[in-house]
Amino acid sequence: MRLRVGIVGGSIAGCAVAIAARRAGCEVTVFERSARDLSARGFGIALPNPLWQRLVEQGYLPPGVPSCVVHRRVWLTRDDVTPHGRELWHQPSSARTLNWATLWRNLRTQLPADIYRTAAHVQEVVIGQEHGLIRLGDGGETRCHVVVGADGARSLVRQCIAPGVLPTHARYVLCRGSVAAQQVAPIATAMRNLDGAYVTVMFQRGHAVFYWIPSSSSCRTSPQRILNWAVYSQSVPISPHAAAEPARRVLCAALEEMPQEWADLVRLTSPEAVTTHPVADLTMQSYVRGPLLLAGDAGTIARPHAASGAAKALEDALFLERLLASHADVAALLAAYDKERCPAGNDLVKIGRRIGRHQVEAPPDWSRMTEQDLPAWTASTLAGSPHYLYQQGA
Ligand SMILES: Cc1cc2nc3c(=O)[nH]c(=O)nc-3n(C[C@H](O)[C@H](O)[C@H](O)COP(=O)(O)OP(=O)(O)OC[C@H]3O[C@@H](n4cnc5c(N)ncnc54)[C@H](O)[C@@H]3O)c2cc1C
């Protein structure tokens, strides 16, 4: 008997899990509520290099997918002497950065149109004895042996597994945007530091990261890059007479604290292309209940500076593929998935919280930090957990 797998959500986690389940011989249907192509959600993401290589080797991504290689992390802070800022440390790093849209499209194109249903809003999931029942907004119903909640941060499936469990919001915001390479070119010093680098600019109320990603239309024969940036900052007291909206004021205040050249790079972004996100996270006690399981952001949610959401969704899928290929018993498979992936997700949440504490909520006095301080400081941030963007060594 072929295992029937219904997947709620057709973004990164949903597509990756669908590929995994099909490769293991399951009958798969993806239910995505959006009627539109999801590419417009695109922004820059980073993946650990070893994961990138596994995705290519195992056929999840074709070898030529445009990406930028990161081999060092550059830490900087403002010093009021050079417009570029004071370089604190060059740290080894091993990552690929890519465009969210490119990642999603390359996963999505591996799924035939008849198994990826768009405008399919799942309204209810019912836990049965040996099945899960997926009920759609249009009245349709599908019975599946396994129902995968890949329905993101506000997951409906998570509510069936852990009713009332909701994300916790941090007391700071994330603003992000991107700038075309041609616009960035005049700011020469900052540009030099960006090649092959993941740049982190520290200031007293938070930090900013900068890295290149390929543009969404980039291809092997015509590579084009855009500069992706993200600024994390505590809120500033807001005057009721302030003309700018609160989130923009937070960004403007953060830019005042950054080295001039890096702030200027952010200022090149047109205001309508700047987006603001609340920062939130969520731990879970279990990813599984009856025939339901969670993948990607529907499970745990780590703060974005853990740079791990897409990576975790892909790891969830790769692990599930191995289990599907080796377990005949569905209950044992779900238990094995839960045992591995739920703690892995919770660990990332802890890392994200520690980064938030050390780099936004309670940073050191950056004017006093030196290259000698950085290795111990980043090690204390991680507290023994490895992270691909924080490698120790020469
Ligand atoms: C600024 C920023 C930077 C980031 N940087 C990184 C990074 O460097 N590295 C990294 O790995 N990750 C990063 N991430 C996180 C990453 O983008 C996400 O974690 C990843 O896309 C996981 O996606 P997902 O498929 O689990 O959820 P989502 O992308 O949220 O998709 C959920 C899907 O489910 C659908 N859906 C929801 N409810 C229903 C329903 N009831 N019925 C049917 N469909 C439904 C939605 O329409 C949506 O398409 C970043 C995120 C942000 C915001």
Short mmCIF file of C-alpha atoms and ligand atoms in Angstrom, two decimals:
data_model
loop_
_atom_site.label_atom_id
_atom_site.label_comp_id
_atom_site.label_asym_id
_atom_site.label_seq_id
_atom_site.Cartn_x
_atom_site.Cartn_y
_atom_site.Cartn_z
CA MET A 1 0.00 0.00 0.00
CA ARG A 2 1.35 3.45 -0.92
CA LEU A 3 1.46 5.93 1.93
CA ARG A 4 -0.76 8.96 1.23
CA VAL A 5 0.85 12.20 2.42
CA GLY A 6 -1.07 15.50 2.47
CA ILE A 7 1.01 18.64 2.90
CA VAL A 8 -0.54 21.90 4.11
CA GLY A 9 1.53 24.78 2.65
CA GLY A 10 3.57 24.90 -0.53
CA SER A 11 6.47 27.20 0.35
CA ILE A 12 10.05 26.07 1.12
CA ALA A 13 9.10 23.43 3.72
CA GLY A 14 6.05 22.18 1.80
CA CYS A 15 7.90 21.77 -1.51
CA ALA A 16 10.96 20.16 0.10
CA VAL A 17 8.84 17.68 2.07
CA ALA A 18 6.83 16.89 -1.08
CA ILE A 19 10.05 16.09 -2.97
CA ALA A 20 11.22 13.92 -0.05
CA ALA A 21 7.94 11.98 0.18
CA ARG A 22 7.72 11.41 -3.59
CA ARG A 23 11.28 10.13 -3.69
CA ALA A 24 10.32 7.66 -0.94
CA GLY A 25 7.43 6.41 -3.12
CA CYS A 26 4.51 8.13 -1.34
CA GLU A 27 1.40 9.51 -3.00
CA VAL A 28 1.65 13.25 -2.31
CA THR A 29 -0.68 16.24 -2.52
CA VAL A 30 0.35 19.80 -1.58
CA PHE A 31 -2.37 22.26 -0.55
CA GLU A 32 -1.22 25.88 -0.94
CA ARG A 33 -3.76 28.55 -0.11
CA SER A 34 -2.13 31.23 -2.28
CA ALA A 35 -3.35 31.39 -5.86
CA ARG A 36 -0.21 33.26 -6.93
CA ASP A 37 3.39 32.36 -7.59
CA LEU A 38 5.24 32.71 -4.26
CA SER A 39 8.44 34.16 -5.78
CA ALA A 40 7.51 37.72 -4.82
CA ARG A 41 8.20 36.85 -1.17
CA GLY A 42 11.87 36.73 -2.09
CA PHE A 43 14.72 38.09 0.00
CA GLY A 44 18.19 36.87 0.81
CA ILE A 45 18.82 33.71 2.78
CA ALA A 46 21.98 31.98 3.88
CA LEU A 47 22.50 28.22 4.00
CA PRO A 48 25.41 26.25 5.50
CA ASN A 49 27.74 25.06 2.73
CA PRO A 50 27.54 21.35 3.67
CA LEU A 51 23.72 21.51 3.49
CA TRP A 52 23.94 23.22 0.10
CA GLN A 53 26.20 20.44 -1.17
CA ARG A 54 23.85 17.72 0.13
CA LEU A 55 20.87 19.38 -1.57
CA VAL A 56 22.72 19.37 -4.88
CA GLU A 57 24.11 15.82 -4.47
CA GLN A 58 20.70 14.44 -3.51
CA GLY A 59 18.93 16.16 -6.41
CA TYR A 60 16.86 18.69 -4.44
CA LEU A 61 18.61 21.51 -6.29
CA PRO A 62 20.26 21.47 -9.73
CA PRO A 63 24.05 22.14 -9.68
CA GLY A 64 23.85 25.51 -11.47
CA VAL A 65 21.48 27.30 -9.07
CA PRO A 66 22.82 30.86 -8.73
CA SER A 67 24.35 31.48 -5.31
CA CYS A 68 27.12 33.58 -3.74
CA VAL A 69 29.89 31.88 -1.77
CA VAL A 70 30.65 33.19 1.73
CA HIS A 71 34.00 32.25 3.23
CA ARG A 72 34.49 34.91 5.89
CA ARG A 73 32.52 36.98 8.31
CA VAL A 74 33.65 40.57 8.83
CA TRP A 75 32.75 42.30 12.11
CA LEU A 76 32.79 46.12 12.20
CA THR A 77 31.75 48.98 14.41
CA ARG A 78 31.70 52.78 14.14
CA ASP A 79 34.81 54.66 15.22
CA ASP A 80 34.15 58.25 14.04
CA VAL A 81 37.55 58.24 12.26
CA THR A 82 36.92 56.36 9.04
CA PRO A 83 33.56 56.39 7.22
CA HIS A 84 33.98 52.66 6.75
CA GLY A 85 34.15 51.93 10.50
CA ARG A 86 36.66 50.01 12.62
CA GLU A 87 37.23 46.41 11.59
CA LEU A 88 36.99 44.20 14.63
CA TRP A 89 37.53 40.72 13.27
CA HIS A 90 37.64 38.53 10.16
CA GLN A 91 36.11 35.18 11.12
CA PRO A 92 36.04 32.06 8.90
CA SER A 93 32.58 31.17 7.63
CA SER A 94 31.25 28.61 5.20
CA ALA A 95 27.92 29.49 3.64
CA ARG A 96 26.00 30.10 0.44
CA THR A 97 23.67 33.03 0.07
CA LEU A 98 20.84 32.94 -2.38
CA ASN A 99 17.62 34.53 -3.40
CA TRP A 100 14.55 33.11 -1.64
CA ALA A 101 12.63 33.13 -4.93
CA THR A 102 15.31 31.07 -6.69
CA LEU A 103 15.32 28.46 -3.93
CA TRP A 104 11.54 28.15 -3.91
CA ARG A 105 11.26 28.02 -7.73
CA ASN A 106 13.87 25.29 -8.03
CA LEU A 107 12.05 23.15 -5.46
CA ARG A 108 8.61 23.90 -6.90
CA THR A 109 9.53 22.95 -10.48
CA GLN A 110 10.26 19.41 -9.31
CA LEU A 111 6.60 18.90 -8.43
CA PRO A 112 4.06 18.09 -11.15
CA ALA A 113 1.15 20.54 -11.43
CA ASP A 114 -1.45 17.89 -10.55
CA ILE A 115 -0.03 17.29 -7.06
CA TYR A 116 0.54 20.98 -6.18
CA ARG A 117 -2.87 22.53 -5.66
CA THR A 118 -2.99 26.33 -5.53
CA ALA A 119 -5.84 28.40 -4.05
CA ALA A 120 -6.39 25.38 -1.78
CA HIS A 121 -7.07 26.87 1.64
CA VAL A 122 -7.09 24.20 4.34
CA GLN A 123 -9.70 25.18 6.90
CA GLU A 124 -9.58 22.22 9.24
CA VAL A 125 -7.47 19.18 9.99
CA VAL A 126 -9.13 16.35 11.92
CA ILE A 127 -7.13 13.66 13.71
CA GLY A 128 -8.55 10.18 13.03
CA GLN A 129 -7.52 6.71 14.21
CA GLU A 130 -5.15 5.90 11.36
CA HIS A 131 -5.73 8.90 9.12
CA GLY A 132 -5.76 12.65 9.13
CA LEU A 133 -8.61 14.42 7.38
CA ILE A 134 -7.84 17.64 5.49
CA ARG A 135 -10.89 19.88 4.94
CA LEU A 136 -10.66 22.64 2.37
CA GLY A 137 -12.48 25.97 2.19
CA ASP A 138 -14.28 24.86 -0.97
CA GLY A 139 -15.84 21.88 0.85
CA GLY A 140 -13.41 19.27 -0.49
CA GLU A 141 -11.92 16.63 1.83
CA THR A 142 -8.83 14.41 1.60
CA ARG A 143 -7.92 11.51 3.89
CA CYS A 144 -4.18 10.90 4.36
CA HIS A 145 -2.00 8.51 6.35
CA VAL A 146 0.28 11.42 7.23
CA VAL A 147 -0.62 15.14 7.29
CA VAL A 148 2.38 17.48 7.21
CA GLY A 149 1.91 20.98 8.60
CA ALA A 150 4.23 23.08 6.43
CA ASP A 151 1.95 26.07 6.86
CA GLY A 152 4.41 28.54 8.33
CA ALA A 153 4.64 30.66 11.46
CA ARG A 154 0.87 30.91 12.01
CA SER A 155 0.30 27.22 11.40
CA LEU A 156 -3.19 25.77 11.61
CA VAL A 157 -1.75 22.26 11.93
CA ARG A 158 0.39 23.36 14.90
CA GLN A 159 -2.83 24.45 16.65
CA CYS A 160 -4.14 20.87 16.30
CA ILE A 161 -0.94 19.52 17.86
CA ALA A 162 -0.49 22.17 20.56
CA PRO A 163 -3.64 24.30 20.93
CA GLY A 164 -2.99 27.80 22.25
CA VAL A 165 0.79 27.74 21.70
CA LEU A 166 1.73 31.05 20.07
CA PRO A 167 4.99 32.83 19.13
CA THR A 168 6.62 35.16 21.67
CA HIS A 169 7.67 38.59 20.41
CA ALA A 170 11.10 40.06 21.11
CA ARG A 171 11.33 43.75 22.00
CA TYR A 172 13.06 44.76 18.83
CA VAL A 173 12.33 44.90 15.13
CA LEU A 174 13.95 43.82 11.91
CA CYS A 175 14.04 46.08 8.85
CA ARG A 176 15.32 44.68 5.59
CA GLY A 177 15.83 45.63 1.97
CA SER A 178 18.09 45.23 -1.02
CA VAL A 179 19.99 47.45 -3.44
CA ALA A 180 21.12 46.71 -7.02
CA ALA A 181 24.88 46.24 -7.54
CA GLN A 182 25.14 49.27 -9.86
CA GLN A 183 23.78 51.58 -7.16
CA VAL A 184 26.19 50.26 -4.55
CA ALA A 185 29.32 50.56 -6.71
CA PRO A 186 30.28 54.16 -5.76
CA ILE A 187 30.70 53.23 -2.08
CA ALA A 188 34.03 51.62 -2.79
CA THR A 189 35.50 50.70 0.61
CA ALA A 190 32.41 48.96 1.85
CA MET A 191 32.26 47.07 -1.43
CA ARG A 192 35.75 45.59 -0.97
CA ASN A 193 34.77 44.09 2.34
CA LEU A 194 31.65 42.55 0.88
CA ASP A 195 33.27 40.20 -1.60
CA GLY A 196 32.93 36.64 -0.30
CA ALA A 197 31.83 38.04 3.05
CA TYR A 198 28.93 38.14 5.46
CA VAL A 199 29.38 41.56 7.05
CA THR A 200 28.05 42.31 10.53
CA VAL A 201 28.02 45.93 11.70
CA MET A 202 27.57 46.29 15.46
CA PHE A 203 26.11 49.32 17.21
CA GLN A 204 24.84 49.97 20.73
CA ARG A 205 21.18 49.28 20.05
CA GLY A 206 21.57 46.36 17.65
CA HIS A 207 23.34 45.19 14.54
CA ALA A 208 23.09 45.05 10.76
CA VAL A 209 24.12 42.35 8.30
CA PHE A 210 25.06 42.82 4.64
CA TYR A 211 25.66 40.16 1.99
CA TRP A 212 25.39 39.67 -1.73
CA ILE A 213 22.72 37.46 -3.25
CA PRO A 214 22.07 36.71 -6.91
CA SER A 215 19.10 38.65 -8.28
CA SER A 216 16.01 36.52 -8.89
CA SER A 217 16.56 36.76 -12.68
CA SER A 218 20.23 35.80 -12.41
CA CYS A 219 21.39 32.71 -14.30
CA ARG A 220 24.68 30.97 -15.03
CA THR A 221 25.21 32.85 -18.30
CA SER A 222 24.09 36.22 -16.95
CA PRO A 223 24.98 36.52 -13.24
CA GLN A 224 23.61 39.62 -11.50
CA ARG A 225 23.95 40.47 -7.85
CA ILE A 226 21.99 42.53 -5.38
CA LEU A 227 23.07 43.64 -1.93
CA ASN A 228 20.83 42.28 0.78
CA TRP A 229 20.75 44.01 4.19
CA ALA A 230 18.94 43.51 7.47
CA VAL A 231 19.00 45.84 10.50
CA TYR A 232 17.96 44.60 13.95
CA SER A 233 17.34 47.38 16.44
CA GLN A 234 15.74 48.07 19.77
CA SER A 235 12.95 50.60 19.63
CA VAL A 236 13.68 54.24 20.37
CA PRO A 237 11.31 56.50 22.32
CA ILE A 238 8.90 57.90 19.76
CA SER A 239 7.69 61.48 19.88
CA PRO A 240 3.96 61.84 19.12
CA HIS A 241 4.93 64.67 16.72
CA ALA A 242 7.29 62.47 14.68
CA ALA A 243 6.48 62.63 10.99
CA ALA A 244 7.87 59.21 10.07
CA GLU A 245 6.06 56.03 11.04
CA PRO A 246 7.53 54.28 14.13
CA ALA A 247 9.35 51.46 12.31
CA ARG A 248 11.08 53.88 9.96
CA ARG A 249 12.14 55.97 12.92
CA VAL A 250 13.73 52.90 14.48
CA LEU A 251 15.69 52.35 11.26
CA CYS A 252 16.69 56.03 10.98
CA ALA A 253 17.96 56.02 14.58
CA ALA A 254 19.93 52.81 13.93
CA LEU A 255 21.57 54.32 10.85
CA GLU A 256 22.78 57.27 12.93
CA GLU A 257 24.75 54.80 15.08
CA MET A 258 26.33 52.92 12.17
CA PRO A 259 29.55 53.77 10.26
CA GLN A 260 28.65 56.26 7.57
CA GLU A 261 29.38 54.10 4.51
CA TRP A 262 27.28 51.21 5.74
CA ALA A 263 24.41 53.52 6.68
CA ASP A 264 24.68 55.06 3.21
CA LEU A 265 24.31 51.62 1.61
CA VAL A 266 21.01 51.16 3.48
CA ARG A 267 19.88 54.69 2.52
CA LEU A 268 20.22 53.75 -1.17
CA THR A 269 17.16 51.51 -0.78
CA SER A 270 13.97 53.16 -1.97
CA PRO A 271 11.60 53.63 1.03
CA GLU A 272 8.87 51.45 -0.48
CA ALA A 273 11.35 48.58 -0.82
CA VAL A 274 12.13 48.58 2.93
CA THR A 275 10.06 46.10 4.92
CA THR A 276 9.72 45.78 8.67
CA HIS A 277 9.14 42.57 10.62
CA PRO A 278 8.43 41.91 14.24
CA VAL A 279 10.95 39.41 15.66
CA ALA A 280 9.32 36.39 17.28
CA ASP A 281 10.17 32.83 18.26
CA LEU A 282 8.49 29.67 19.47
CA THR A 283 9.58 26.40 21.08
CA MET A 284 7.56 23.18 20.92
CA GLN A 285 7.29 20.11 23.15
CA SER A 286 6.43 17.87 20.21
CA TYR A 287 6.24 18.07 16.42
CA VAL A 288 3.81 15.17 16.19
CA ARG A 289 0.31 14.18 17.22
CA GLY A 290 -1.50 11.16 15.76
CA PRO A 291 -0.92 11.28 11.97
CA LEU A 292 0.13 14.97 12.02
CA LEU A 293 3.68 16.25 11.87
CA LEU A 294 5.24 19.70 11.54
CA ALA A 295 8.02 20.93 9.25
CA GLY A 296 9.72 24.31 8.76
CA ASP A 297 8.31 27.38 10.50
CA ALA A 298 5.13 25.49 11.40
CA GLY A 299 7.30 23.70 13.99
CA THR A 300 9.64 25.86 16.02
CA ILE A 301 10.46 29.42 14.92
CA ALA A 302 13.93 30.82 15.55
CA ARG A 303 14.65 34.56 15.44
CA PRO A 304 15.86 35.49 11.94
CA HIS A 305 19.42 36.29 13.03
CA ALA A 306 19.87 32.56 13.59
CA ALA A 307 19.74 32.47 9.73
CA SER A 308 18.23 29.02 9.99
CA GLY A 309 14.56 28.94 8.93
CA ALA A 310 14.99 27.73 5.35
CA ALA A 311 17.90 25.52 6.42
CA LYS A 312 15.77 23.87 9.10
CA ALA A 313 12.87 23.33 6.68
CA LEU A 314 15.25 21.61 4.25
CA GLU A 315 16.85 19.51 7.01
CA ASP A 316 13.36 18.44 8.14
CA ALA A 317 12.65 17.22 4.60
CA LEU A 318 15.98 15.41 4.18
CA PHE A 319 15.50 13.61 7.50
CA LEU A 320 11.93 12.65 6.61
CA GLU A 321 13.07 11.16 3.31
CA ARG A 322 15.51 8.87 5.15
CA LEU A 323 12.79 7.78 7.60
CA LEU A 324 10.22 7.15 4.87
CA ALA A 325 12.70 4.95 3.05
CA SER A 326 13.52 2.88 6.14
CA HIS A 327 10.30 2.64 8.24
CA ALA A 328 7.30 0.53 7.33
CA ASP A 329 5.36 1.54 10.44
CA VAL A 330 3.89 5.07 10.36
CA ALA A 331 3.71 5.51 14.15
CA ALA A 332 7.39 4.53 14.54
CA LEU A 333 8.33 6.89 11.71
CA LEU A 334 6.51 9.82 13.30
CA ALA A 335 8.09 9.09 16.69
CA ALA A 336 11.59 8.94 15.15
CA TYR A 337 10.97 12.25 13.32
CA ASP A 338 9.79 13.93 16.52
CA LYS A 339 12.75 12.66 18.54
CA GLU A 340 15.26 14.17 16.12
CA ARG A 341 13.68 17.27 14.61
CA CYS A 342 11.82 18.83 17.56
CA PRO A 343 14.97 19.18 19.76
CA ALA A 344 16.95 20.39 16.72
CA GLY A 345 14.35 23.13 16.20
CA ASN A 346 14.34 24.09 19.89
CA ASP A 347 18.16 24.35 19.86
CA LEU A 348 17.97 26.88 17.02
CA VAL A 349 15.45 28.93 19.00
CA LYS A 350 17.91 29.05 21.90
CA ILE A 351 20.74 30.18 19.61
CA GLY A 352 18.50 32.90 18.14
CA ARG A 353 17.65 34.14 21.65
CA ARG A 354 21.28 34.26 22.68
CA ILE A 355 22.22 36.19 19.52
CA GLY A 356 19.36 38.58 20.25
CA ARG A 357 20.54 39.07 23.85
CA HIS A 358 24.24 39.58 22.99
CA GLN A 359 23.77 41.58 19.81
CA VAL A 360 20.61 43.64 20.39
CA GLU A 361 19.22 43.57 23.93
CA ALA A 362 22.43 43.68 26.03
CA PRO A 363 25.42 44.29 23.74
CA PRO A 364 28.92 45.04 25.06
CA ASP A 365 30.36 48.55 24.82
CA TRP A 366 31.48 48.38 21.20
CA SER A 367 33.84 51.33 21.50
CA ARG A 368 35.99 49.16 23.83
CA MET A 369 35.81 45.83 21.99
CA THR A 370 38.95 44.63 20.16
CA GLU A 371 39.91 41.76 17.88
CA GLN A 372 41.16 39.86 20.96
CA ASP A 373 37.72 40.06 22.60
CA LEU A 374 35.67 38.80 19.66
CA PRO A 375 36.44 35.04 19.71
CA ALA A 376 35.51 34.69 23.40
CA TRP A 377 32.49 36.94 22.98
CA THR A 378 31.07 34.97 20.00
CA ALA A 379 31.82 31.70 21.83
CA SER A 380 29.82 32.94 24.82
CA THR A 381 26.97 33.85 22.46
CA LEU A 382 26.83 30.29 21.15
CA ALA A 383 27.41 28.66 24.57
CA GLY A 384 28.80 25.51 22.98
CA SER A 385 26.30 25.10 20.14
CA PRO A 386 27.91 25.11 16.69
CA HIS A 387 26.65 27.60 14.10
CA TYR A 388 27.81 27.80 10.49
CA LEU A 389 28.14 31.60 10.50
CA TYR A 390 30.36 31.56 13.61
CA GLN A 391 33.30 29.29 12.88
CA GLN A 392 36.37 29.41 15.05
CA GLY A 393 39.86 29.08 13.61
CA ALA A 394 42.35 30.95 11.48
C1 LIG B 1 14.32 38.66 7.07
C2 LIG B 1 14.41 37.17 7.08
C3 LIG B 1 15.64 36.59 6.85
C4 LIG B 1 15.76 35.19 6.81
N1 LIG B 1 16.98 34.66 6.58
C5 LIG B 1 17.12 33.33 6.57
C6 LIG B 1 18.42 32.73 6.35
O1 LIG B 1 19.43 33.42 6.18
N2 LIG B 1 18.51 31.38 6.33
C7 LIG B 1 17.42 30.60 6.49
O2 LIG B 1 17.56 29.37 6.47
N3 LIG B 1 16.17 31.14 6.69
C8 LIG B 1 15.99 32.46 6.75
N4 LIG B 1 14.76 33.01 6.97
C9 LIG B 1 13.60 32.13 7.23
C10 LIG B 1 13.02 31.42 6.00
O3 LIG B 1 12.72 32.27 4.95
C11 LIG B 1 11.76 30.64 6.42
O4 LIG B 1 11.98 30.10 7.66
C12 LIG B 1 11.49 29.55 5.41
O5 LIG B 1 11.02 30.13 4.24
C13 LIG B 1 10.51 28.48 5.94
O6 LIG B 1 9.37 28.48 5.25
P1 LIG B 1 8.10 27.58 5.52
O7 LIG B 1 7.83 26.85 4.25
O8 LIG B 1 8.22 26.77 6.76
O9 LIG B 1 6.97 28.64 5.83
P2 LIG B 1 6.40 29.79 4.92
O10 LIG B 1 7.39 30.25 3.93
O11 LIG B 1 5.80 30.81 5.84
O12 LIG B 1 5.22 29.08 4.10
C14 LIG B 1 4.02 28.64 4.63
C15 LIG B 1 3.07 28.40 3.46
O13 LIG B 1 1.88 27.80 3.94
C16 LIG B 1 0.78 28.42 3.28
N5 LIG B 1 -0.38 28.25 4.19
C17 LIG B 1 -0.52 28.77 5.44
N6 LIG B 1 -1.70 28.40 5.96
C18 LIG B 1 -2.30 27.62 5.04
C19 LIG B 1 -3.57 26.95 5.00
N7 LIG B 1 -4.42 26.99 6.03
N8 LIG B 1 -3.89 26.25 3.88
C20 LIG B 1 -3.02 26.17 2.83
N9 LIG B 1 -1.82 26.81 2.81
C21 LIG B 1 -1.48 27.52 3.90
C22 LIG B 1 1.19 29.86 3.10
O14 LIG B 1 0.48 30.49 2.06
C23 LIG B 1 2.67 29.70 2.76
O15 LIG B 1 2.90 29.57 1.39
C24 LIG B 1 14.60 34.37 7.03
C25 LIG B 1 13.35 34.96 7.27
C26 LIG B 1 13.26 36.36 7.33
C27 LIG B 1 11.91 37.00 7.60
#
